[in-house]
mmCIF file of C-alpha atoms and ligand atoms in Angstrom:
data_model
loop_
_atom_site.group_PDB
_atom_site.id
_atom_site.type_symbol
_atom_site.label_atom_id
_atom_site.label_comp_id
_atom_site.label_asym_id
_atom_site.label_seq_id
_atom_site.Cartn_x
_atom_site.Cartn_y
_atom_site.Cartn_z
ATOM 1 C CA MET A 1 -18.028 -10.195 -30.253
ATOM 2 C CA PRO A 2 -17.744 -6.482 -29.556
ATOM 3 C CA ALA A 3 -14.212 -5.325 -28.698
ATOM 4 C CA LEU A 4 -13.049 -4.032 -25.150
ATOM 5 C CA ALA A 5 -11.618 -0.456 -25.170
ATOM 6 C CA SER A 6 -8.067 0.078 -26.142
ATOM 7 C CA ARG A 7 -7.280 1.594 -22.814
ATOM 8 C CA LEU A 8 -7.525 -1.801 -21.171
ATOM 9 C CA ALA A 9 -4.831 -3.318 -23.312
ATOM 10 C CA ASN A 10 -1.970 -3.182 -20.915
ATOM 11 C CA VAL A 11 -3.868 -3.549 -17.684
ATOM 12 C CA LYS A 12 -3.391 -6.671 -15.828
ATOM 13 C CA VAL A 13 -5.053 -8.652 -13.069
ATOM 14 C CA SER A 14 -3.107 -7.827 -10.013
ATOM 15 C CA ALA A 15 -0.450 -10.636 -9.361
ATOM 16 C CA SER A 16 -1.370 -10.940 -5.737
ATOM 17 C CA VAL A 17 -5.027 -11.593 -6.794
ATOM 18 C CA ALA A 18 -3.902 -14.230 -9.407
ATOM 19 C CA MET A 19 -1.762 -16.168 -6.745
ATOM 20 C CA THR A 20 -4.655 -15.765 -4.164
ATOM 21 C CA ILE A 21 -6.880 -17.472 -6.668
ATOM 22 C CA LYS A 22 -4.277 -20.198 -7.547
ATOM 23 C CA ALA A 23 -3.872 -20.799 -3.768
ATOM 24 C CA ARG A 24 -7.783 -21.084 -3.317
ATOM 25 C CA GLU A 25 -8.021 -23.565 -6.296
ATOM 26 C CA LEU A 26 -5.353 -25.800 -4.525
ATOM 27 C CA ALA A 27 -7.392 -25.530 -1.275
ATOM 28 C CA ALA A 28 -10.470 -26.393 -3.011
ATOM 29 C CA GLU A 29 -8.742 -29.614 -3.987
ATOM 30 C CA GLY A 30 -8.134 -30.363 -0.307
ATOM 31 C CA VAL A 31 -4.535 -29.101 -0.129
ATOM 32 C CA LYS A 32 -3.828 -27.243 3.136
ATOM 33 C CA VAL A 33 -2.174 -23.915 1.908
ATOM 34 C CA VAL A 34 -0.879 -21.173 3.721
ATOM 35 C CA SER A 35 -1.528 -17.970 1.803
ATOM 36 C CA LEU A 36 0.759 -14.971 2.425
ATOM 37 C CA THR A 37 -0.360 -13.234 -0.568
ATOM 38 C CA THR A 38 -3.132 -10.696 0.556
ATOM 39 C CA GLY A 39 -2.420 -7.191 1.776
ATOM 40 C CA GLU A 40 -5.105 -6.955 4.537
ATOM 41 C CA PRO A 41 -5.009 -7.066 8.149
ATOM 42 C CA ASP A 42 -6.048 -10.545 9.790
ATOM 43 C CA PHE A 43 -7.672 -8.568 12.820
ATOM 44 C CA ASP A 44 -11.264 -7.652 13.089
ATOM 45 C CA THR A 45 -12.696 -4.104 12.622
ATOM 46 C CA PRO A 46 -13.058 -2.428 16.128
ATOM 47 C CA PRO A 47 -16.483 -3.186 17.569
ATOM 48 C CA HIS A 48 -17.022 0.588 18.181
ATOM 49 C CA ALA A 49 -16.865 1.088 14.489
ATOM 50 C CA ILE A 50 -19.245 -1.811 13.614
ATOM 51 C CA GLU A 51 -21.775 -0.434 16.414
ATOM 52 C CA ALA A 52 -21.500 3.083 14.952
ATOM 53 C CA ALA A 53 -22.514 1.694 11.367
ATOM 54 C CA HIS A 54 -25.427 -0.393 12.857
ATOM 55 C CA LYS A 55 -26.583 2.731 14.843
ATOM 56 C CA ALA A 56 -26.438 5.041 11.542
ATOM 57 C CA ALA A 57 -28.326 2.511 9.405
ATOM 58 C CA LEU A 58 -31.037 2.310 12.163
ATOM 59 C CA ALA A 59 -31.098 6.161 12.451
ATOM 60 C CA GLY A 60 -31.998 6.211 8.699
ATOM 61 C CA GLN A 61 -28.618 7.359 7.141
ATOM 62 C CA THR A 62 -29.320 4.967 4.188
ATOM 63 C CA LYS A 63 -29.915 7.653 1.646
ATOM 64 C CA TYR A 64 -27.367 8.906 -0.956
ATOM 65 C CA PRO A 65 -24.296 10.460 0.753
ATOM 66 C CA PRO A 66 -22.936 13.841 0.076
ATOM 67 C CA GLN A 67 -20.624 13.063 -2.898
ATOM 68 C CA GLY A 68 -17.371 14.096 -1.263
ATOM 69 C CA GLY A 69 -18.097 12.679 2.079
ATOM 70 C CA THR A 70 -20.311 13.246 5.060
ATOM 71 C CA PRO A 71 -19.421 16.541 7.179
ATOM 72 C CA GLU A 72 -18.908 14.284 10.080
ATOM 73 C CA LEU A 73 -16.247 12.065 8.488
ATOM 74 C CA LYS A 74 -14.727 15.073 6.803
ATOM 75 C CA ALA A 75 -14.448 16.732 10.195
ATOM 76 C CA ALA A 76 -12.967 13.485 11.776
ATOM 77 C CA VAL A 77 -10.539 13.393 8.899
ATOM 78 C CA GLN A 78 -9.532 17.020 9.655
ATOM 79 C CA ARG A 79 -8.790 16.133 13.121
ATOM 80 C CA LYS A 80 -6.869 13.080 12.127
ATOM 81 C CA PHE A 81 -4.506 15.139 10.013
ATOM 82 C CA LYS A 82 -3.910 17.759 12.667
ATOM 83 C CA ARG A 83 -3.401 15.077 15.412
ATOM 84 C CA ASP A 84 -1.142 12.569 13.489
ATOM 85 C CA ASN A 85 0.596 14.824 10.901
ATOM 86 C CA ASN A 86 0.223 18.293 12.355
ATOM 87 C CA LEU A 87 -1.434 19.556 9.164
ATOM 88 C CA ASP A 88 -4.427 21.828 8.698
ATOM 89 C CA TYR A 89 -7.073 21.152 6.029
ATOM 90 C CA SER A 90 -10.133 23.022 5.280
ATOM 91 C CA MET A 91 -13.311 21.143 4.434
ATOM 92 C CA ASP A 92 -12.911 21.692 0.751
ATOM 93 C CA GLU A 93 -9.370 20.180 0.907
ATOM 94 C CA ILE A 94 -10.669 16.897 1.899
ATOM 95 C CA LEU A 95 -12.459 14.211 -0.073
ATOM 96 C CA VAL A 96 -13.775 10.624 1.112
ATOM 97 C CA THR A 97 -13.106 8.010 -1.308
ATOM 98 C CA ASN A 98 -14.119 4.352 -1.925
ATOM 99 C CA GLY A 99 -10.866 2.994 -0.232
ATOM 100 C CA GLY A 100 -7.550 4.619 -0.647
ATOM 101 C CA LYS A 101 -7.488 3.321 -4.164
ATOM 102 C CA GLN A 102 -10.342 5.427 -5.450
ATOM 103 C CA GLY A 103 -8.518 8.579 -4.242
ATOM 104 C CA ILE A 104 -5.432 7.628 -6.247
ATOM 105 C CA PHE A 105 -7.764 6.704 -9.422
ATOM 106 C CA ASN A 106 -9.490 10.150 -8.962
ATOM 107 C CA ALA A 107 -6.262 11.944 -8.848
ATOM 108 C CA PHE A 108 -5.001 10.641 -12.077
ATOM 109 C CA MET A 109 -8.287 10.927 -13.994
ATOM 110 C CA ALA A 110 -8.572 14.411 -12.975
ATOM 111 C CA THR A 111 -5.115 15.495 -14.024
ATOM 112 C CA VAL A 112 -3.308 13.138 -16.319
ATOM 113 C CA ASP A 113 -3.549 13.778 -19.990
ATOM 114 C CA PRO A 114 -2.131 11.513 -22.773
ATOM 115 C CA GLY A 115 1.575 11.304 -22.565
ATOM 116 C CA ASP A 116 2.091 12.707 -19.015
ATOM 117 C CA GLU A 117 4.540 10.933 -16.817
ATOM 118 C CA VAL A 118 4.062 9.617 -13.468
ATOM 119 C CA ILE A 119 7.271 8.839 -11.613
ATOM 120 C CA ILE A 120 6.745 5.611 -9.380
ATOM 121 C CA PRO A 121 9.493 4.422 -7.131
ATOM 122 C CA SER A 122 10.043 0.646 -7.690
ATOM 123 C CA PRO A 123 9.284 -1.807 -6.436
ATOM 124 C CA PHE A 124 5.676 -0.509 -6.033
ATOM 125 C CA TRP A 125 2.111 -1.475 -5.425
ATOM 126 C CA VAL A 126 1.068 -2.993 -8.683
ATOM 127 C CA SER A 127 -2.091 -0.909 -9.153
ATOM 128 C CA TYR A 128 -0.229 2.422 -9.679
ATOM 129 C CA ALA A 129 1.095 1.762 -12.950
ATOM 130 C CA ASP A 130 -2.134 0.257 -14.239
ATOM 131 C CA MET A 131 -4.116 3.287 -12.981
ATOM 132 C CA VAL A 132 -1.593 5.673 -14.744
ATOM 133 C CA LYS A 133 -2.092 3.680 -17.904
ATOM 134 C CA VAL A 134 -5.890 3.702 -17.734
ATOM 135 C CA ALA A 135 -5.593 7.414 -17.446
ATOM 136 C CA GLY A 136 -3.705 7.659 -20.525
ATOM 137 C CA GLY A 137 -0.407 8.369 -18.861
ATOM 138 C CA VAL A 138 3.110 6.826 -18.973
ATOM 139 C CA PRO A 139 4.340 5.213 -15.699
ATOM 140 C CA VAL A 140 8.233 5.936 -15.124
ATOM 141 C CA THR A 141 9.658 3.708 -12.644
ATOM 142 C CA VAL A 142 12.659 4.475 -10.542
ATOM 143 C CA SER A 143 14.657 1.587 -9.018
ATOM 144 C CA CYS A 144 14.990 1.600 -5.270
ATOM 145 C CA PRO A 145 17.469 -1.208 -4.716
ATOM 146 C CA GLN A 146 17.894 -3.256 -1.496
ATOM 147 C CA ASN A 147 21.315 -1.748 -0.841
ATOM 148 C CA ASN A 148 19.508 1.650 -0.320
ATOM 149 C CA GLY A 149 17.095 -0.118 1.979
ATOM 150 C CA PHE A 150 14.541 0.051 -0.996
ATOM 151 C CA LYS A 151 14.189 3.821 -0.488
ATOM 152 C CA LEU A 152 14.137 6.437 -3.238
ATOM 153 C CA ARG A 153 17.412 8.375 -3.516
ATOM 154 C CA PRO A 154 17.096 12.076 -4.332
ATOM 155 C CA GLU A 155 19.507 11.782 -7.205
ATOM 156 C CA ASP A 156 17.611 9.041 -8.933
ATOM 157 C CA LEU A 157 14.396 11.059 -8.393
ATOM 158 C CA GLU A 158 16.059 14.071 -10.084
ATOM 159 C CA ALA A 159 17.264 12.060 -12.900
ATOM 160 C CA ALA A 160 13.715 10.707 -13.754
ATOM 161 C CA ILE A 161 12.007 14.006 -13.875
ATOM 162 C CA THR A 162 11.461 15.599 -17.426
ATOM 163 C CA PRO A 163 9.255 18.352 -18.694
ATOM 164 C CA LYS A 164 6.369 15.793 -19.089
ATOM 165 C CA THR A 165 6.498 14.743 -15.576
ATOM 166 C CA LYS A 166 3.120 15.371 -13.881
ATOM 167 C CA TRP A 167 3.114 13.402 -10.676
ATOM 168 C CA VAL A 168 5.662 12.051 -8.248
ATOM 169 C CA MET A 169 4.365 9.140 -6.159
ATOM 170 C CA LEU A 170 5.710 8.188 -2.762
ATOM 171 C CA ASN A 171 4.731 5.209 -0.670
ATOM 172 C CA PHE A 172 6.796 4.754 2.485
ATOM 173 C CA PRO A 173 5.993 2.511 4.390
ATOM 174 C CA ASN A 174 5.827 0.782 1.121
ATOM 175 C CA ASN A 175 3.931 -2.082 -0.338
ATOM 176 C CA PRO A 176 5.741 -4.431 -1.181
ATOM 177 C CA THR A 177 9.073 -3.841 0.779
ATOM 178 C CA GLY A 178 7.896 -2.244 4.139
ATOM 179 C CA ALA A 179 10.507 0.427 3.764
ATOM 180 C CA ALA A 180 9.868 3.703 5.221
ATOM 181 C CA CYS A 181 11.784 7.200 4.993
ATOM 182 C CA SER A 182 13.105 8.966 7.952
ATOM 183 C CA ARG A 183 12.627 12.664 8.083
ATOM 184 C CA SER A 184 15.941 13.542 6.806
ATOM 185 C CA GLU A 185 15.438 11.202 3.762
ATOM 186 C CA MET A 186 12.154 12.904 3.084
ATOM 187 C CA LYS A 187 13.707 16.238 3.374
ATOM 188 C CA ALA A 188 16.337 15.346 0.746
ATOM 189 C CA LEU A 189 13.240 14.225 -1.514
ATOM 190 C CA ALA A 190 11.387 17.515 -0.798
ATOM 191 C CA ALA A 191 14.596 19.607 -1.912
ATOM 192 C CA VAL A 192 14.655 17.886 -5.194
ATOM 193 C CA LEU A 193 10.680 18.495 -5.690
ATOM 194 C CA LEU A 194 10.954 22.108 -4.704
ATOM 195 C CA LYS A 195 13.050 22.809 -7.758
ATOM 196 C CA HIS A 196 10.182 21.564 -10.004
ATOM 197 C CA PRO A 197 7.246 23.691 -9.092
ATOM 198 C CA ASP A 198 5.057 22.099 -11.769
ATOM 199 C CA ILE A 199 4.904 18.648 -10.483
ATOM 200 C CA TRP A 200 2.347 17.203 -8.109
ATOM 201 C CA VAL A 201 3.388 14.974 -5.277
ATOM 202 C CA LEU A 202 1.026 12.197 -4.299
ATOM 203 C CA THR A 203 1.962 10.387 -1.161
ATOM 204 C CA ASP A 204 0.167 7.185 -0.281
ATOM 205 C CA ASP A 205 0.392 6.967 3.453
ATOM 206 C CA MET A 206 -1.850 3.793 4.007
ATOM 207 C CA TYR A 207 0.497 2.276 6.161
ATOM 208 C CA GLU A 208 1.309 5.331 8.192
ATOM 209 C CA HIS A 209 0.592 3.629 11.566
ATOM 210 C CA LEU A 210 2.416 0.415 10.921
ATOM 211 C CA VAL A 211 5.934 1.336 11.940
ATOM 212 C CA TYR A 212 8.102 -0.415 14.325
ATOM 213 C CA ASP A 213 10.988 -0.192 16.779
ATOM 214 C CA GLY A 214 10.277 3.371 17.656
ATOM 215 C CA PHE A 215 10.531 4.510 13.869
ATOM 216 C CA GLU A 216 8.596 7.770 13.461
ATOM 217 C CA PHE A 217 6.428 8.248 10.431
ATOM 218 C CA CYS A 218 6.580 11.381 8.446
ATOM 219 C CA THR A 219 4.773 12.803 5.547
ATOM 220 C CA ILE A 220 6.233 15.188 3.029
ATOM 221 C CA ALA A 221 3.787 18.132 3.286
ATOM 222 C CA GLU A 222 4.641 18.077 7.048
ATOM 223 C CA VAL A 223 8.302 17.832 6.480
ATOM 224 C CA GLU A 224 8.371 20.601 3.898
ATOM 225 C CA PRO A 225 5.377 22.909 4.186
ATOM 226 C CA ARG A 226 6.170 24.630 0.832
ATOM 227 C CA LEU A 227 5.088 21.559 -0.921
ATOM 228 C CA LYS A 228 1.724 21.357 0.671
ATOM 229 C CA ASP A 229 -0.017 23.234 -1.842
ATOM 230 C CA ARG A 230 0.775 20.616 -4.422
ATOM 231 C CA THR A 231 0.732 17.554 -2.455
ATOM 232 C CA LEU A 232 -2.125 14.921 -2.278
ATOM 233 C CA ILE A 233 -2.142 12.720 0.868
ATOM 234 C CA ILE A 234 -3.900 9.284 0.299
ATOM 235 C CA ASN A 235 -5.020 7.475 3.471
ATOM 236 C CA GLY A 236 -7.884 5.545 4.775
ATOM 237 C CA ALA A 237 -9.324 3.107 7.396
ATOM 238 C CA SER A 238 -8.384 -0.091 5.485
ATOM 239 C CA LYS A 239 -5.035 -0.918 6.994
ATOM 240 C CA THR A 240 -5.050 1.182 10.272
ATOM 241 C CA TYR A 241 -8.360 -0.047 11.592
ATOM 242 C CA ALA A 242 -8.711 -3.524 9.608
ATOM 243 C CA MET A 243 -11.516 -2.073 7.627
ATOM 244 C CA THR A 244 -10.592 -3.230 4.065
ATOM 245 C CA GLY A 245 -14.052 -4.303 3.222
ATOM 246 C CA TRP A 246 -15.958 -1.156 4.227
ATOM 247 C CA ARG A 247 -14.118 0.768 1.423
ATOM 248 C CA VAL A 248 -13.475 3.884 3.234
ATOM 249 C CA GLY A 249 -10.608 5.976 2.103
ATOM 250 C CA PHE A 250 -9.819 9.760 2.517
ATOM 251 C CA CYS A 251 -7.333 12.275 1.033
ATOM 252 C CA ALA A 252 -6.361 15.915 1.439
ATOM 253 C CA GLY A 253 -4.704 18.203 -0.860
ATOM 254 C CA PRO A 254 -5.378 21.574 -2.647
ATOM 255 C CA ALA A 255 -8.761 22.735 -3.198
ATOM 256 C CA SER A 256 -8.548 22.763 -6.807
ATOM 257 C CA LEU A 257 -7.217 19.315 -7.174
ATOM 258 C CA ILE A 258 -9.744 17.929 -4.619
ATOM 259 C CA LYS A 259 -12.670 19.738 -6.808
ATOM 260 C CA GLY A 260 -11.431 17.950 -9.855
ATOM 261 C CA MET A 261 -11.317 14.512 -8.036
ATOM 262 C CA PHE A 262 -14.806 15.263 -6.604
ATOM 263 C CA ASN A 263 -16.244 15.859 -10.019
ATOM 264 C CA MET A 264 -14.548 12.494 -11.229
ATOM 265 C CA GLN A 265 -15.785 10.652 -8.167
ATOM 266 C CA GLY A 266 -19.421 11.991 -8.893
ATOM 267 C CA GLN A 267 -19.466 10.434 -12.281
ATOM 268 C CA ALA A 268 -18.205 7.053 -11.078
ATOM 269 C CA THR A 269 -19.737 6.421 -7.631
ATOM 270 C CA SER A 270 -21.826 9.251 -6.130
ATOM 271 C CA GLY A 271 -19.671 8.677 -2.982
ATOM 272 C CA VAL A 272 -19.012 6.475 -0.284
ATOM 273 C CA SER A 273 -21.429 4.113 1.629
ATOM 274 C CA THR A 274 -23.026 6.025 4.327
ATOM 275 C CA VAL A 275 -22.648 3.300 6.974
ATOM 276 C CA GLY A 276 -19.022 2.841 6.221
ATOM 277 C CA GLN A 277 -18.449 6.592 6.594
ATOM 278 C CA ALA A 278 -20.158 6.295 10.050
ATOM 279 C CA ALA A 279 -17.833 3.469 10.992
ATOM 280 C CA ALA A 280 -14.886 5.371 9.837
ATOM 281 C CA VAL A 281 -15.885 8.370 12.151
ATOM 282 C CA ALA A 282 -15.943 6.232 15.144
ATOM 283 C CA ALA A 283 -12.610 4.405 14.205
ATOM 284 C CA LEU A 284 -10.946 7.814 13.668
ATOM 285 C CA ASP A 285 -12.339 9.576 16.594
ATOM 286 C CA GLY A 286 -12.350 6.401 19.074
ATOM 287 C CA PRO A 287 -9.683 5.007 21.140
ATOM 288 C CA GLN A 288 -6.317 4.704 19.309
ATOM 289 C CA GLU A 289 -4.688 2.242 21.722
ATOM 290 C CA LEU A 290 -5.803 -0.692 19.529
ATOM 291 C CA VAL A 291 -3.726 0.460 16.481
ATOM 292 C CA LYS A 292 -0.505 0.479 18.633
ATOM 293 C CA GLU A 293 -1.260 -2.950 19.991
ATOM 294 C CA ARG A 294 -1.783 -4.335 16.687
ATOM 295 C CA ALA A 295 1.325 -2.598 15.481
ATOM 296 C CA GLU A 296 3.269 -4.431 18.276
ATOM 297 C CA GLU A 297 1.883 -7.777 17.070
ATOM 298 C CA TYR A 298 2.968 -7.166 13.584
ATOM 299 C CA ARG A 299 6.398 -6.110 14.789
ATOM 300 C CA ARG A 300 6.573 -9.548 16.630
ATOM 301 C CA ARG A 301 5.481 -11.234 13.489
ATOM 302 C CA ARG A 302 8.049 -9.345 11.360
ATOM 303 C CA ASP A 303 10.886 -10.226 13.626
ATOM 304 C CA MET A 304 10.097 -13.938 13.533
ATOM 305 C CA VAL A 305 9.373 -13.988 9.748
ATOM 306 C CA VAL A 306 12.741 -12.226 9.015
ATOM 307 C CA GLU A 307 14.672 -14.418 11.327
ATOM 308 C CA MET A 308 13.208 -17.640 9.951
ATOM 309 C CA LEU A 309 13.483 -16.619 6.280
ATOM 310 C CA ASN A 310 17.182 -15.810 6.832
ATOM 311 C CA GLN A 311 17.619 -19.273 7.848
ATOM 312 C CA ALA A 312 16.458 -20.527 4.434
ATOM 313 C CA PRO A 313 19.392 -21.371 2.209
ATOM 314 C CA GLY A 314 19.494 -18.914 -0.793
ATOM 315 C CA VAL A 315 17.154 -16.549 0.783
ATOM 316 C CA ALA A 316 18.244 -13.036 2.262
ATOM 317 C CA CYS A 317 15.757 -11.064 4.040
ATOM 318 C CA HIS A 318 16.087 -7.259 4.882
ATOM 319 C CA LYS A 319 14.349 -6.153 7.998
ATOM 320 C CA PRO A 320 12.008 -3.342 7.027
ATOM 321 C CA GLU A 321 10.644 -0.332 9.104
ATOM 322 C CA GLY A 322 6.944 -0.851 8.502
ATOM 323 C CA ALA A 323 3.843 -2.092 6.676
ATOM 324 C CA PHE A 324 3.212 -5.829 6.956
ATOM 325 C CA TYR A 325 5.293 -7.135 4.134
ATOM 326 C CA VAL A 326 8.873 -8.458 3.758
ATOM 327 C CA PHE A 327 10.556 -8.635 0.441
ATOM 328 C CA PRO A 328 13.323 -11.250 0.654
ATOM 329 C CA ASN A 329 15.761 -11.647 -2.085
ATOM 330 C CA ILE A 330 16.021 -15.111 -3.464
ATOM 331 C CA ALA A 331 18.905 -14.734 -5.820
ATOM 332 C CA GLY A 332 20.488 -17.835 -4.161
ATOM 333 C CA CYS A 333 17.631 -19.944 -5.266
ATOM 334 C CA ILE A 334 17.810 -18.964 -9.005
ATOM 335 C CA GLY A 335 19.394 -21.505 -11.401
ATOM 336 C CA LYS A 336 18.533 -24.378 -9.062
ATOM 337 C CA THR A 337 16.038 -27.273 -9.255
ATOM 338 C CA SER A 338 13.388 -28.158 -6.879
ATOM 339 C CA LYS A 339 12.612 -31.491 -5.421
ATOM 340 C CA GLY A 340 9.548 -31.826 -7.597
ATOM 341 C CA GLY A 341 11.882 -31.209 -10.650
ATOM 342 C CA LYS A 342 10.881 -27.546 -11.285
ATOM 343 C CA LYS A 343 13.823 -25.476 -12.752
ATOM 344 C CA ILE A 344 13.942 -22.008 -10.880
ATOM 345 C CA GLU A 345 14.884 -19.494 -13.332
ATOM 346 C CA THR A 346 12.772 -16.673 -12.222
ATOM 347 C CA ASP A 347 11.028 -15.329 -9.006
ATOM 348 C CA MET A 348 7.668 -16.521 -10.767
ATOM 349 C CA ASP A 349 8.971 -20.079 -11.099
ATOM 350 C CA PHE A 350 9.998 -19.806 -7.228
ATOM 351 C CA ALA A 351 6.558 -18.745 -6.304
ATOM 352 C CA VAL A 352 4.843 -21.291 -8.333
ATOM 353 C CA ALA A 353 7.070 -24.186 -7.233
ATOM 354 C CA LEU A 354 6.732 -23.068 -3.660
ATOM 355 C CA LEU A 355 2.970 -23.187 -3.909
ATOM 356 C CA ASP A 356 2.828 -26.437 -5.771
ATOM 357 C CA GLU A 357 5.515 -28.220 -3.615
ATOM 358 C CA ALA A 358 5.408 -26.665 -0.184
ATOM 359 C CA HIS A 359 1.928 -25.314 -0.328
ATOM 360 C CA VAL A 360 2.899 -21.630 0.619
ATOM 361 C CA ALA A 361 1.602 -19.016 -1.559
ATOM 362 C CA VAL A 362 3.619 -15.665 -2.091
ATOM 363 C CA VAL A 363 3.822 -13.162 -4.895
ATOM 364 C CA HIS A 364 6.912 -12.988 -7.188
ATOM 365 C CA GLY A 365 8.734 -9.828 -7.047
ATOM 366 C CA ALA A 366 8.467 -9.105 -10.853
ATOM 367 C CA ALA A 367 4.826 -8.185 -10.198
ATOM 368 C CA TYR A 368 6.180 -5.440 -8.187
ATOM 369 C CA GLY A 369 8.755 -4.400 -10.591
ATOM 370 C CA MET A 370 11.830 -5.923 -9.044
ATOM 371 C CA SER A 371 13.555 -9.598 -9.230
ATOM 372 C CA PRO A 372 14.599 -11.939 -8.008
ATOM 373 C CA TYR A 373 12.366 -11.342 -4.918
ATOM 374 C CA VAL A 374 9.082 -12.596 -3.413
ATOM 375 C CA ARG A 375 6.666 -10.559 -1.456
ATOM 376 C CA ILE A 376 5.443 -12.013 1.852
ATOM 377 C CA SER A 377 2.587 -10.560 3.770
ATOM 378 C CA TYR A 378 2.769 -11.260 7.388
ATOM 379 C CA ALA A 379 -0.841 -10.104 8.275
ATOM 380 C CA THR A 380 -1.648 -13.609 9.414
ATOM 381 C CA ASP A 381 -1.336 -15.449 12.689
ATOM 382 C CA MET A 382 1.735 -16.514 14.261
ATOM 383 C CA GLU A 383 1.131 -20.107 13.833
ATOM 384 C CA SER A 384 0.534 -20.092 10.202
ATOM 385 C CA LEU A 385 3.478 -17.700 9.636
ATOM 386 C CA ARG A 386 5.788 -20.312 11.657
ATOM 387 C CA THR A 387 4.208 -23.243 9.534
ATOM 388 C CA ALA A 388 5.005 -21.286 6.320
ATOM 389 C CA CYS A 389 8.449 -20.205 7.130
ATOM 390 C CA LEU A 390 9.335 -23.864 8.069
ATOM 391 C CA SER A 391 8.045 -24.965 4.659
ATOM 392 C CA ILE A 392 9.873 -22.333 2.926
ATOM 393 C CA GLN A 393 13.116 -23.472 4.789
ATOM 394 C CA GLU A 394 12.354 -27.172 3.718
ATOM 395 C CA PHE A 395 11.623 -26.191 0.273
ATOM 396 C CA CYS A 396 14.960 -24.128 -0.177
ATOM 397 C CA LYS A 397 17.003 -26.927 1.571
ATOM 398 C CA GLY A 398 15.595 -29.264 -1.229
ATOM 399 C CA LEU A 399 16.824 -27.118 -3.919
ATOM 400 C CA SER A 400 19.821 -28.489 -5.904
HETATM 401 N N1 LIG B 501 -2.161 1.840 -1.318
HETATM 402 C C1 LIG B 501 -1.398 0.752 -1.145
HETATM 403 C C2 LIG B 501 0.112 1.062 -1.096
HETATM 404 C C3 LIG B 501 -1.905 -0.424 -0.756
HETATM 405 O O1 LIG B 501 -1.137 -1.443 -0.511
HETATM 406 C C4 LIG B 501 -3.394 -0.523 -0.881
HETATM 407 C C5 LIG B 501 -3.893 -1.780 -0.714
HETATM 408 O O2 LIG B 501 -3.245 -2.782 -0.678
HETATM 409 C C6 LIG B 501 -4.067 0.623 -1.140
HETATM 410 C C7 LIG B 501 -3.497 1.844 -1.362
HETATM 411 C C8 LIG B 501 -5.554 0.628 -1.270
HETATM 412 O O3 LIG B 501 -6.274 0.714 -0.057
HETATM 413 P P1 LIG B 501 -7.827 0.692 0.053
HETATM 414 O O4 LIG B 501 -8.214 -0.909 0.260
HETATM 415 O O5 LIG B 501 -8.121 1.423 1.087
HETATM 416 O O6 LIG B 501 -8.383 0.793 -1.299
#
């Protein structure tokens, strides 16, 4: 059989997808599984966004879109950056992408040459490292341990920078830990980056609006305006407006970079679905109260999940500032044996045994670059979360 390209040699199937598939297989056998693996809101897309898409389709907006986004959506994105982040961007500094994911992919494909290094605070969203590798670059992970709230320390960032560093990635609120940086923490990171004028900064702000207890989100280009001309902000409709399936992301950055990404996108997709873009305009320009109400519901879930997980023997769960994930440490479970006879030597063993014996699906921390942890998504209803947490408690009590 003809061979696949060598660039795919180190690219993995995402672990969260792999666990989701395993959970679905068990469910197909009739087992009732609670899946806490997926990173998508359980809420519906706001009706006004759906209506806008319907209207756009009926009005004939069904032809190829402008490659970089419709003028209406780019203008709505401009307003969003002004409203939420106090940042001004011109139209040629904005690109509409197929989800936030394609923005990141475009950026690496447009800038990364073989051997270029991309600094990724770890734990990290699995796709970053794989996208860097596809682009021919080298992911360089920097550990952000729990005792620092899973945040990037300026001295660790500084130590990771080499003459080959092309990008530094920031993702706060973070997937998988939920950690978010305060303004002063962001300022300290910016101080390091200011010393290295040849490095691009990519900030993935997908979870911007999911912060709790009055925490104030900030993004680095606003905190340190001197970094704006080499910062790319990735954002989108997926998490904020429960629009994962519409595949609408957007980004803002210097015009030269956006131009390169635009060229890359043109060869890959010719732009983003017209009806999806119309829906995103309505979501961005429409009432924003829903976003706050949903964030409050996520906060309630986070509080319950953290409290219940901390009652499970061997589990220690940190309370994060944002996103819809918790990343409990399971060091106290390692070395033990489950009731079903499975020796728990790694977080992967824990996740597999938990699924097989307690029918709760989570993702092992190793998949995000840090062990022994698991990632739990609380983007699901309270009842399922309560059931899952009780099952986790029982499972952990059964370890000996
Ligand atoms: N960035 C982070 C940190 C994510 O967790 C995700 C999705 O899980 C994305 C980007 C991708 O978002 P989208 O669905 O808009 O491509």
